[in-house]
Short mmCIF file of N, CA and C in Angstrom, two decimals:
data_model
loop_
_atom_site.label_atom_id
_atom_site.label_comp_id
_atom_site.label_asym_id
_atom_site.label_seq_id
_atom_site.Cartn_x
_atom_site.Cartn_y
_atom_site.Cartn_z
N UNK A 257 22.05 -43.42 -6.63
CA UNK A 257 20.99 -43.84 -7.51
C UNK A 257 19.69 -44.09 -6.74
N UNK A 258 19.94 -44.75 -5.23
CA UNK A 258 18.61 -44.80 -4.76
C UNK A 258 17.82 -43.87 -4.27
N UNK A 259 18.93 -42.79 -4.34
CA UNK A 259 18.24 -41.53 -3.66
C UNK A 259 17.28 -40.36 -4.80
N UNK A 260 17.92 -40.73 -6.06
CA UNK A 260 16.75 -40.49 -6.65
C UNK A 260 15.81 -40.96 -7.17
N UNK A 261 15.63 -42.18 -7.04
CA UNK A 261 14.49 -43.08 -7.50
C UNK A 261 13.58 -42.28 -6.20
N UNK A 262 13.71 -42.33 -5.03
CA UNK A 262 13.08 -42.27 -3.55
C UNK A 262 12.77 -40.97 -4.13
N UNK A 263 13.47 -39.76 -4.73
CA UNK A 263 12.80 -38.55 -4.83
C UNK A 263 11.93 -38.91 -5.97
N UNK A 264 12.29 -39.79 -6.99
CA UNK A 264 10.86 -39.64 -8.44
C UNK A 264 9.70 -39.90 -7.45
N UNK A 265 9.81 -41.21 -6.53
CA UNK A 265 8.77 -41.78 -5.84
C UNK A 265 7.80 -40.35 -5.25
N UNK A 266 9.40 -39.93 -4.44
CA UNK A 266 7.86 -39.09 -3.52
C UNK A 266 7.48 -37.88 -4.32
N UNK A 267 7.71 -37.46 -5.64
CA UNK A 267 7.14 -36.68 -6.35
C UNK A 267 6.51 -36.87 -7.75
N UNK A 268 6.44 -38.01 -7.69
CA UNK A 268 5.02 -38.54 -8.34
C UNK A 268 3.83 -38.89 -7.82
N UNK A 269 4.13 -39.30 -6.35
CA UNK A 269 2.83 -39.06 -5.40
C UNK A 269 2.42 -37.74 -5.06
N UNK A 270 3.28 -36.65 -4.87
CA UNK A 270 2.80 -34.98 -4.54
C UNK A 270 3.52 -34.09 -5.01
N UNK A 271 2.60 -34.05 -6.34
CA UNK A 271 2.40 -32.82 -7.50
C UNK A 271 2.31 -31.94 -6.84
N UNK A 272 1.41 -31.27 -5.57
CA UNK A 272 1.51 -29.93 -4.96
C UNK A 272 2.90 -29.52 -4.83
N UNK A 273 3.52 -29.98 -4.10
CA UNK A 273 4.76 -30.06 -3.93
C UNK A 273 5.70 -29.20 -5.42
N UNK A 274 5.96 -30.75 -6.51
CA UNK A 274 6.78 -29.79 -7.31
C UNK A 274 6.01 -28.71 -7.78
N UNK A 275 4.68 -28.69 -8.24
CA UNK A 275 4.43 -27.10 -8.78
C UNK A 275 4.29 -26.15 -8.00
N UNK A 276 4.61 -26.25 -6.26
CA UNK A 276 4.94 -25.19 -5.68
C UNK A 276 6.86 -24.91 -6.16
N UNK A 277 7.32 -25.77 -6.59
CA UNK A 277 8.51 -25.77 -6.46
C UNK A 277 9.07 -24.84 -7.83
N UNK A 278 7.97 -25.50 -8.97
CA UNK A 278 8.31 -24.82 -9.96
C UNK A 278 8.06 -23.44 -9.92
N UNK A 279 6.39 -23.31 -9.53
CA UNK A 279 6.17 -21.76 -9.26
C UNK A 279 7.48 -21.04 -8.67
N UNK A 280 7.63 -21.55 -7.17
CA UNK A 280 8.77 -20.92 -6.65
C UNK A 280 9.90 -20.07 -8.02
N UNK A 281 10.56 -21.34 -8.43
CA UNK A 281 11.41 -21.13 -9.42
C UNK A 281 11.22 -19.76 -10.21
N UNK A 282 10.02 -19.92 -10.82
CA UNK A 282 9.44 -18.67 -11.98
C UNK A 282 9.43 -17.26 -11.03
N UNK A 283 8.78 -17.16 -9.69
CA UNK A 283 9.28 -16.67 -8.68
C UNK A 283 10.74 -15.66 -8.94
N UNK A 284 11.31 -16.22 -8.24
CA UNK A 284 12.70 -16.15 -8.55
C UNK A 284 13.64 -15.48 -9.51
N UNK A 285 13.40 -16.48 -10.57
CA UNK A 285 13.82 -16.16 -11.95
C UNK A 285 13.35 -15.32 -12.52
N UNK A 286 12.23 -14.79 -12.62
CA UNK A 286 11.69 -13.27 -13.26
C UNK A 286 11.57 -12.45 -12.29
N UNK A 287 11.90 -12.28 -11.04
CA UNK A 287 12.42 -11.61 -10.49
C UNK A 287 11.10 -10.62 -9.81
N UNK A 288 9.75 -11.48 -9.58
CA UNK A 288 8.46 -11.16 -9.43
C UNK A 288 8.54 -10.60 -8.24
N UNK A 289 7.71 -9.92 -7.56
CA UNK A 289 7.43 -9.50 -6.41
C UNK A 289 6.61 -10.35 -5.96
N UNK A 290 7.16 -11.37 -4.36
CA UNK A 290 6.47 -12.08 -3.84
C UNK A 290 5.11 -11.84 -3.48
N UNK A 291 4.95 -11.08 -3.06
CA UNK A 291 3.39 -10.90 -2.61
C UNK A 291 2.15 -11.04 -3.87
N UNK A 292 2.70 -9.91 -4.99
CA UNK A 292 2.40 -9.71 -5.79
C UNK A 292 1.81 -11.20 -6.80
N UNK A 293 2.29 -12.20 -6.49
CA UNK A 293 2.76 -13.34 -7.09
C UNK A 293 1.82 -13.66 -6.33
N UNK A 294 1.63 -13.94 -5.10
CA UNK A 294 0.50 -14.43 -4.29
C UNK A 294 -0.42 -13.90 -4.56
N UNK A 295 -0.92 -12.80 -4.25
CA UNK A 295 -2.30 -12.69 -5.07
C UNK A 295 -2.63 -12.83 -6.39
N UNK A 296 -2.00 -13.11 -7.26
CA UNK A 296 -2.30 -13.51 -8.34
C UNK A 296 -2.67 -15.13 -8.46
N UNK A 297 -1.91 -15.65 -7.55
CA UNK A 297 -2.45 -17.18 -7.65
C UNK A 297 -3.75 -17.15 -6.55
N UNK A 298 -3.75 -16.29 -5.71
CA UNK A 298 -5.51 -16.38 -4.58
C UNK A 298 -6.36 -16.17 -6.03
N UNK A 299 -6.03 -15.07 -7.08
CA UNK A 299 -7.24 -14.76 -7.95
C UNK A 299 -7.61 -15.87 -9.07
N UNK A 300 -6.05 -16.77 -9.01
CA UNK A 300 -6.16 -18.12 -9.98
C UNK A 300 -7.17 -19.10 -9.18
N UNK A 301 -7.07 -19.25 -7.74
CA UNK A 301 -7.57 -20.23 -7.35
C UNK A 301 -9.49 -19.95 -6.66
N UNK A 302 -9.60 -18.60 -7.06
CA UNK A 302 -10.65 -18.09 -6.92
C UNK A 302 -11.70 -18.69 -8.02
N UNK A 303 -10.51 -18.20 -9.16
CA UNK A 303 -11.70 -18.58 -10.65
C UNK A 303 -11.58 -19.95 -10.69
N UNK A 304 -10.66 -20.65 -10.35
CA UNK A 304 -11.09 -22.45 -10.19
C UNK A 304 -11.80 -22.50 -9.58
N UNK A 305 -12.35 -22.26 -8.30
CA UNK A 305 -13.27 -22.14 -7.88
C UNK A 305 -15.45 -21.86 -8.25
N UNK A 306 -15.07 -21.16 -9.15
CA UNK A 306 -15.97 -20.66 -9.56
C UNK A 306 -16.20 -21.90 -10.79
N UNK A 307 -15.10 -21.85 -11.65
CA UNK A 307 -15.19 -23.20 -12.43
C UNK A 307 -15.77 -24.27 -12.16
N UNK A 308 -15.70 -24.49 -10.88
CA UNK A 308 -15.61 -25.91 -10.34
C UNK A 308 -17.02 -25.83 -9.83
N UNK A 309 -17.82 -24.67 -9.48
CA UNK A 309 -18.96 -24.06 -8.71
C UNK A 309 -19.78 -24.45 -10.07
N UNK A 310 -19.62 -24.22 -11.35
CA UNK A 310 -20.45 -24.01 -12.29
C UNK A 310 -20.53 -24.92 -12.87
N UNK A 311 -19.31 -25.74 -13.15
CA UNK A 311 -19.32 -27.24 -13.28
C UNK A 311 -20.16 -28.05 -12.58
N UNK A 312 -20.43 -27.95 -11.21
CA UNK A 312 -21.09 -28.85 -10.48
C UNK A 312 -22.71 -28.55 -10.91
N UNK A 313 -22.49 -27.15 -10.62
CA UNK A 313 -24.42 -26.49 -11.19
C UNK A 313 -24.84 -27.13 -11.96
N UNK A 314 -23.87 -27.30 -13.70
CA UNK A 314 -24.46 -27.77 -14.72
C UNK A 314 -24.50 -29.23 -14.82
N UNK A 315 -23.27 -29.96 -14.37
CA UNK A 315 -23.93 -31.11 -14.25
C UNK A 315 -24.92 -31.73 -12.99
N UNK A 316 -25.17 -31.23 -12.09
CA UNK A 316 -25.95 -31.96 -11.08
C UNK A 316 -27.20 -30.84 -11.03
N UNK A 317 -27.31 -29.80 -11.54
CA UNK A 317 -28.78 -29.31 -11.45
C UNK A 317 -28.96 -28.80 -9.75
N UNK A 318 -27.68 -28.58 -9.12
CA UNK A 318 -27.94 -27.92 -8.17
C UNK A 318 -26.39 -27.29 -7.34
N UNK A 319 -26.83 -26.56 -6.91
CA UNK A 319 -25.29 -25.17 -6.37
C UNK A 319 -25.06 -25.55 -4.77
N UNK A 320 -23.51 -26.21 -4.14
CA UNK A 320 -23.68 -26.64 -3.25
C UNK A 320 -23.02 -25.24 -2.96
N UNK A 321 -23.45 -24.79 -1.48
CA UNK A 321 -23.01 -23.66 -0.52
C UNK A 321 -21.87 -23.41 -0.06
N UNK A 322 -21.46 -24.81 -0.03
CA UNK A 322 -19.41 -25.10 0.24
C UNK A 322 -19.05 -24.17 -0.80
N UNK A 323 -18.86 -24.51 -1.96
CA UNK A 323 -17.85 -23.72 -2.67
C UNK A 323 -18.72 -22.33 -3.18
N UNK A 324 -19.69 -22.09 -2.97
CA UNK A 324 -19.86 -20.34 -2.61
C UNK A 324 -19.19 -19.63 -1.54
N UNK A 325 -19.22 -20.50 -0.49
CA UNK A 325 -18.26 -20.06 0.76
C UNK A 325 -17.02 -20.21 0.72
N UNK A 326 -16.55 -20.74 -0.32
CA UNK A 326 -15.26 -21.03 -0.27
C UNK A 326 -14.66 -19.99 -0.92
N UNK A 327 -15.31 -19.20 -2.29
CA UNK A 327 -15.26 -18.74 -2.91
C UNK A 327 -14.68 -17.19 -2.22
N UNK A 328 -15.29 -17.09 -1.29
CA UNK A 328 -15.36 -15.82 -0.32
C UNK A 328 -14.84 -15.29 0.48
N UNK A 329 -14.20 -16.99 1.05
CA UNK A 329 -13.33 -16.98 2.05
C UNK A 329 -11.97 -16.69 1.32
N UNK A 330 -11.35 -17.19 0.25
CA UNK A 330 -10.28 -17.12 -0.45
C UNK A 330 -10.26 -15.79 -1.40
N UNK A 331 -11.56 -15.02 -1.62
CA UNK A 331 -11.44 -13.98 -2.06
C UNK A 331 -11.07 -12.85 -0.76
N UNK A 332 -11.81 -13.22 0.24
CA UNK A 332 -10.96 -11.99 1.40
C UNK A 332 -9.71 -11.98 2.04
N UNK A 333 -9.21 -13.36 1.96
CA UNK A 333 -7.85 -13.84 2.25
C UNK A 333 -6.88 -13.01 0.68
N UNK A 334 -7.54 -12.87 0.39
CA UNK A 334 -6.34 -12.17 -1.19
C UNK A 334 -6.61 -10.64 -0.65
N UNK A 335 -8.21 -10.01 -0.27
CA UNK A 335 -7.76 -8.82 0.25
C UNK A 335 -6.80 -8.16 1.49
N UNK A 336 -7.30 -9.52 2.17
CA UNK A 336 -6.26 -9.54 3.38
C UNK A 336 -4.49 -9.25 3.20
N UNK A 337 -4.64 -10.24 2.27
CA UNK A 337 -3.19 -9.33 1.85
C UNK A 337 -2.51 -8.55 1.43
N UNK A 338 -3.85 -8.08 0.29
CA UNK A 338 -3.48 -6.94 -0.16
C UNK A 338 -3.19 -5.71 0.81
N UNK A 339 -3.83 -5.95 1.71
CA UNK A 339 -4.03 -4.28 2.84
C UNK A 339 -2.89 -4.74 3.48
N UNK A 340 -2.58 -6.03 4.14
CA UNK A 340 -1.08 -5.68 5.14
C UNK A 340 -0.42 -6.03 4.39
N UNK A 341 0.49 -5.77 2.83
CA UNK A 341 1.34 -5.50 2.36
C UNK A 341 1.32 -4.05 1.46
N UNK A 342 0.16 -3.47 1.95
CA UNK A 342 0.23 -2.03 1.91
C UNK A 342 0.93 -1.27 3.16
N UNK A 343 1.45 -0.09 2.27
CA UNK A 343 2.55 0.60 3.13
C UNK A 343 1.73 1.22 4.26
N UNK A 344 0.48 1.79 3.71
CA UNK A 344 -0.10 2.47 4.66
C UNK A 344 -1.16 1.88 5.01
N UNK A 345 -1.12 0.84 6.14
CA UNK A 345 -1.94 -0.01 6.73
C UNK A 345 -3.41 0.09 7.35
N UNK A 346 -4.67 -0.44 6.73
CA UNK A 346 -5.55 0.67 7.83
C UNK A 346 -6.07 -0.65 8.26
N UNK A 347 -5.43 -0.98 10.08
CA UNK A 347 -5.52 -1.90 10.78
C UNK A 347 -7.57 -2.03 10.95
N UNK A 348 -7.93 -1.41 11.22
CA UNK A 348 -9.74 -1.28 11.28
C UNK A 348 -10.31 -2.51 9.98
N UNK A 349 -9.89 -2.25 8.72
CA UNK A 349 -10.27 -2.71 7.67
C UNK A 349 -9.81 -4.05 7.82
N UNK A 350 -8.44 -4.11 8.00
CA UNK A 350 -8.34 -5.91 8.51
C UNK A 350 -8.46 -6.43 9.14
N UNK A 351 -8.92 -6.14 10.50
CA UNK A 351 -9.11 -6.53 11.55
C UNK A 351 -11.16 -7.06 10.99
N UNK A 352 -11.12 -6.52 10.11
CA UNK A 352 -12.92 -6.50 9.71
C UNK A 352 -13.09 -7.52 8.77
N UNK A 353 -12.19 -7.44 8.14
CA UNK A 353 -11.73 -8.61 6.92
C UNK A 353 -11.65 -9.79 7.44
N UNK A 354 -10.74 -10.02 8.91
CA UNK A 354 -10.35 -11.28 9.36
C UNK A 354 -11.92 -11.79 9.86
N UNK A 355 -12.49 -10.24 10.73
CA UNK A 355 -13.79 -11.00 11.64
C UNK A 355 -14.52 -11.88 10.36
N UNK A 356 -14.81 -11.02 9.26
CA UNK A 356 -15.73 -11.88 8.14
C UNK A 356 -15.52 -13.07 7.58
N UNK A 357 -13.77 -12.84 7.52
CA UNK A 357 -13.33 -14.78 6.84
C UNK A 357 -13.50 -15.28 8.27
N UNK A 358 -13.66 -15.05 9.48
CA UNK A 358 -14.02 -15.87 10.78
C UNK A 358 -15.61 -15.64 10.53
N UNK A 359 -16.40 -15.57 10.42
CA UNK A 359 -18.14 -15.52 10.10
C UNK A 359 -18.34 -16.75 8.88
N UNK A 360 -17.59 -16.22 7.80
CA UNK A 360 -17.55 -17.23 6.79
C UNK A 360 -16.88 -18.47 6.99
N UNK A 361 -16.31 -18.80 7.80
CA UNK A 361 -15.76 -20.21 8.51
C UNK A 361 -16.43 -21.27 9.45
N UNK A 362 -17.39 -20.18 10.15
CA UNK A 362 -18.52 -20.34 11.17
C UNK A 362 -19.71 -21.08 9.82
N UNK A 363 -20.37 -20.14 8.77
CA UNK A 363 -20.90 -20.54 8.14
C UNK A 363 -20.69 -22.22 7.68
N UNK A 364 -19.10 -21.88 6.76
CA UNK A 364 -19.07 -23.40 6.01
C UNK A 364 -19.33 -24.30 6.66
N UNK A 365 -18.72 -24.55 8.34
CA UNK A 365 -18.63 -25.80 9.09
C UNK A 365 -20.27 -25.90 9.33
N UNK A 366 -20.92 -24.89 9.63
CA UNK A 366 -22.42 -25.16 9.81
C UNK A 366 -23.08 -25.96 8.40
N UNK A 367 -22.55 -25.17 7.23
CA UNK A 367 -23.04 -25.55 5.81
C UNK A 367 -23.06 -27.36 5.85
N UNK A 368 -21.41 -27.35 6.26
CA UNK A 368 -21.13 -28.93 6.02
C UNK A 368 -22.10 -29.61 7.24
N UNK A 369 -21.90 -29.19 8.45
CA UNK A 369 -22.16 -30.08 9.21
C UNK A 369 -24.06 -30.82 8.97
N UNK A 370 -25.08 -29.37 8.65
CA UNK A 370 -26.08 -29.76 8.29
C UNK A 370 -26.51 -29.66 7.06
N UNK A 371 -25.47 -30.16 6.26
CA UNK A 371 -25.93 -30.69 4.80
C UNK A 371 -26.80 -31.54 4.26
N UNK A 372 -27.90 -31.31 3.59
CA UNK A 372 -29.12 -32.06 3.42
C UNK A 372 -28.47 -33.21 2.52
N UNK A 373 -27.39 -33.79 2.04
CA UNK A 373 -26.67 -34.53 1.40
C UNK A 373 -26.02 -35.61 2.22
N UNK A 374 -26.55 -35.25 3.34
CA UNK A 374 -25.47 -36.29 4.45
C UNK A 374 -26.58 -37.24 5.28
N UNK A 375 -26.63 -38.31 5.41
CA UNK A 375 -27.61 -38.68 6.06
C UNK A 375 -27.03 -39.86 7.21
N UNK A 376 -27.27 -39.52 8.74
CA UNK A 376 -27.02 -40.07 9.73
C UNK A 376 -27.42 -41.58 9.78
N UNK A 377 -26.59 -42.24 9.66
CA UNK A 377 -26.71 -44.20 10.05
C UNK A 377 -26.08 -44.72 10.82
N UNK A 378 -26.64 -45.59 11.74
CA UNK A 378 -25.94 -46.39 13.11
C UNK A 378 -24.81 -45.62 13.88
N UNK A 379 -25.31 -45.10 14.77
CA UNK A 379 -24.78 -44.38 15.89
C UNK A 379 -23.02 -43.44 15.51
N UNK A 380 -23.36 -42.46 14.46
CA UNK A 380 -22.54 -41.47 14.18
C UNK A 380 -21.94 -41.86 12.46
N UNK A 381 -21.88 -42.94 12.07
CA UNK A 381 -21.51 -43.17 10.33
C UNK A 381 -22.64 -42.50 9.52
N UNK A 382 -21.55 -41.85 8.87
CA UNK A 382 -22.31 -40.99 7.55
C UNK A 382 -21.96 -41.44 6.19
N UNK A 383 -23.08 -41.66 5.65
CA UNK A 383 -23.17 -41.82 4.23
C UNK A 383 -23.37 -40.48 3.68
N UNK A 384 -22.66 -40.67 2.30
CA UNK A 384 -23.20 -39.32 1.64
C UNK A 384 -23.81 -39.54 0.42
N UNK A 385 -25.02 -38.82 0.37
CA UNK A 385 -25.49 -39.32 -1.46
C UNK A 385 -24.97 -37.80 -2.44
N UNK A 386 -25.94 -38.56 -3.07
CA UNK A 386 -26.28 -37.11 -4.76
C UNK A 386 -27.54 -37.03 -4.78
#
Protein backbone atom coordinates (compact mmCIF):
# COMPACT_ATOMS: atom_id res chain seq x y z
CA UNK A 1 0.00 0.00 0.00
CA UNK A 2 2.85 2.37 0.66
CA UNK A 3 4.34 1.75 -2.41
CA UNK A 4 1.65 3.09 -4.20
CA UNK A 5 0.74 6.03 -2.43
CA UNK A 6 4.88 6.90 -3.04
CA UNK A 7 4.05 6.24 -6.85
CA UNK A 8 0.56 8.63 -6.80
CA UNK A 9 3.10 11.05 -4.96
CA UNK A 10 5.77 11.04 -7.46
CA UNK A 11 3.32 11.26 -10.33
CA UNK A 12 1.36 13.92 -9.37
CA UNK A 13 4.42 15.98 -9.05
CA UNK A 14 5.73 14.83 -12.84
CA UNK A 15 3.08 14.83 -15.41
CA UNK A 16 6.01 14.73 -18.07
CA UNK A 17 6.69 11.57 -16.95
CA UNK A 18 3.18 9.78 -17.13
CA UNK A 19 2.26 11.40 -20.51
CA UNK A 20 5.48 10.18 -21.80
CA UNK A 21 4.30 6.97 -20.41
CA UNK A 22 0.96 7.13 -21.83
CA UNK A 23 2.20 8.30 -25.23
CA UNK A 24 4.62 5.41 -25.00
CA UNK A 25 1.60 3.10 -24.47
CA UNK A 26 -0.46 4.49 -27.69
CA UNK A 27 3.04 3.88 -29.19
CA UNK A 28 2.89 0.45 -28.77
CA UNK A 29 -0.58 -0.40 -28.92
CA UNK A 30 -1.34 0.94 -32.43
CA UNK A 31 1.51 -0.39 -33.45
CA UNK A 32 3.00 3.22 -34.78
CA UNK A 33 6.27 3.56 -36.22
CA UNK A 34 8.62 5.02 -33.67
CA UNK A 35 10.27 7.57 -35.44
CA UNK A 36 7.36 8.40 -37.26
CA UNK A 37 5.63 9.13 -33.88
CA UNK A 38 8.51 11.41 -33.05
CA UNK A 39 8.20 13.68 -35.55
CA UNK A 40 4.88 14.11 -35.21
CA UNK A 41 5.17 15.22 -31.65
CA UNK A 42 8.60 17.73 -32.81
CA UNK A 43 5.61 19.17 -35.26
CA UNK A 44 3.13 19.18 -32.05
CA UNK A 45 5.63 20.94 -30.05
CA UNK A 46 6.59 23.29 -32.84
CA UNK A 47 2.95 24.67 -33.15
CA UNK A 48 2.92 25.11 -29.23
CA UNK A 49 5.45 26.97 -29.79
CA UNK A 50 4.23 29.27 -32.13
CA UNK A 51 1.02 29.40 -29.90
CA UNK A 52 2.83 30.40 -27.13
CA UNK A 53 4.98 33.01 -29.56
CA UNK A 54 1.59 34.66 -30.48
CA UNK A 55 0.14 34.52 -27.23
CA UNK A 56 2.91 36.48 -25.78
CA UNK A 57 2.79 39.08 -29.01
CA UNK A 58 -0.84 39.69 -28.27
CA UNK A 59 -0.79 40.07 -24.88
CA UNK A 60 2.44 42.03 -24.17
CA UNK A 61 2.65 44.05 -27.50
CA UNK A 62 5.97 42.65 -28.16
CA UNK A 63 7.79 39.23 -29.85
CA UNK A 64 10.56 37.89 -27.61
CA UNK A 65 13.53 36.26 -29.91
CA UNK A 66 13.76 33.14 -27.49
CA UNK A 67 10.88 31.46 -28.78
CA UNK A 68 11.52 32.46 -32.53
CA UNK A 69 14.73 30.62 -31.93
CA UNK A 70 13.30 28.08 -30.35
CA UNK A 71 10.94 27.63 -32.89
CA UNK A 72 13.84 26.76 -35.36
CA UNK A 73 15.86 24.98 -33.40
CA UNK A 74 13.07 22.25 -32.80
CA UNK A 75 11.94 22.61 -36.32
CA UNK A 76 15.54 21.38 -37.63
CA UNK A 77 15.86 18.84 -34.93
CA UNK A 78 12.50 17.16 -36.60
CA UNK A 79 14.44 17.51 -39.97
CA UNK A 80 17.31 16.07 -38.47
CA UNK A 81 15.51 13.16 -38.07
CA UNK A 82 13.82 12.92 -40.70
CA UNK A 83 17.14 12.53 -42.98
CA UNK A 84 18.96 9.93 -40.56
CA UNK A 85 16.00 7.74 -40.47
CA UNK A 86 16.05 7.88 -44.13
CA UNK A 87 17.32 4.85 -45.87
CA UNK A 88 19.30 6.79 -48.15
CA UNK A 89 21.25 9.10 -45.98
CA UNK A 90 22.77 12.31 -47.44
CA UNK A 91 25.40 12.78 -44.58
CA UNK A 92 26.39 16.63 -46.21
CA UNK A 93 22.71 17.77 -45.48
CA UNK A 94 22.99 16.74 -41.79
CA UNK A 95 26.00 17.45 -40.99
CA UNK A 96 24.56 21.21 -42.28
CA UNK A 97 21.45 20.84 -40.33
CA UNK A 98 23.43 20.08 -37.08
CA UNK A 99 26.05 23.16 -37.95
CA UNK A 100 22.69 25.49 -38.08
CA UNK A 101 20.84 24.06 -34.86
CA UNK A 102 24.68 24.76 -33.47
CA UNK A 103 24.46 28.66 -34.98
CA UNK A 104 20.93 28.78 -33.63
CA UNK A 105 22.12 27.77 -30.08
CA UNK A 106 25.01 30.28 -30.32
CA UNK A 107 22.23 32.82 -31.17
CA UNK A 108 19.62 31.98 -28.24
CA UNK A 109 22.36 32.01 -25.42
CA UNK A 110 23.52 35.43 -26.93
CA UNK A 111 19.58 36.38 -27.26
CA UNK A 112 19.22 35.46 -23.50
CA UNK A 113 22.34 36.56 -22.24
CA UNK A 114 21.85 40.30 -23.70
CA UNK A 115 18.29 40.63 -23.24
CA UNK A 116 17.08 44.16 -22.96
CA UNK A 117 14.57 42.62 -20.22
CA UNK A 118 17.27 41.75 -17.82
CA UNK A 119 18.80 44.35 -15.88
CA UNK A 120 22.22 43.92 -13.91
CA UNK A 121 22.04 44.73 -9.84
CA UNK A 122 24.74 44.39 -7.13
CA UNK A 123 27.61 42.55 -8.37
CA UNK A 124 26.02 39.71 -10.79
CA UNK A 125 21.93 39.44 -9.42
CA UNK A 126 19.49 39.80 -12.08
CA UNK A 127 16.20 41.06 -11.96
CA UNK A 128 13.93 40.57 -14.71
CA UNK A 129 11.08 42.97 -15.72
CA UNK A 130 8.15 43.34 -18.49
Amino acid sequence: MRAIERIKKYFSSNYEVLAAIIIFTIVLVAKLEFYKTIILMLEFIVLMEVAKMISDFIKKEKLRLRFVIDIFIIFLIRDVIIYTSNTNKDYFTILFLLFVIFVFFIFRILAIKYSPGIVKLHQGNKEEYE
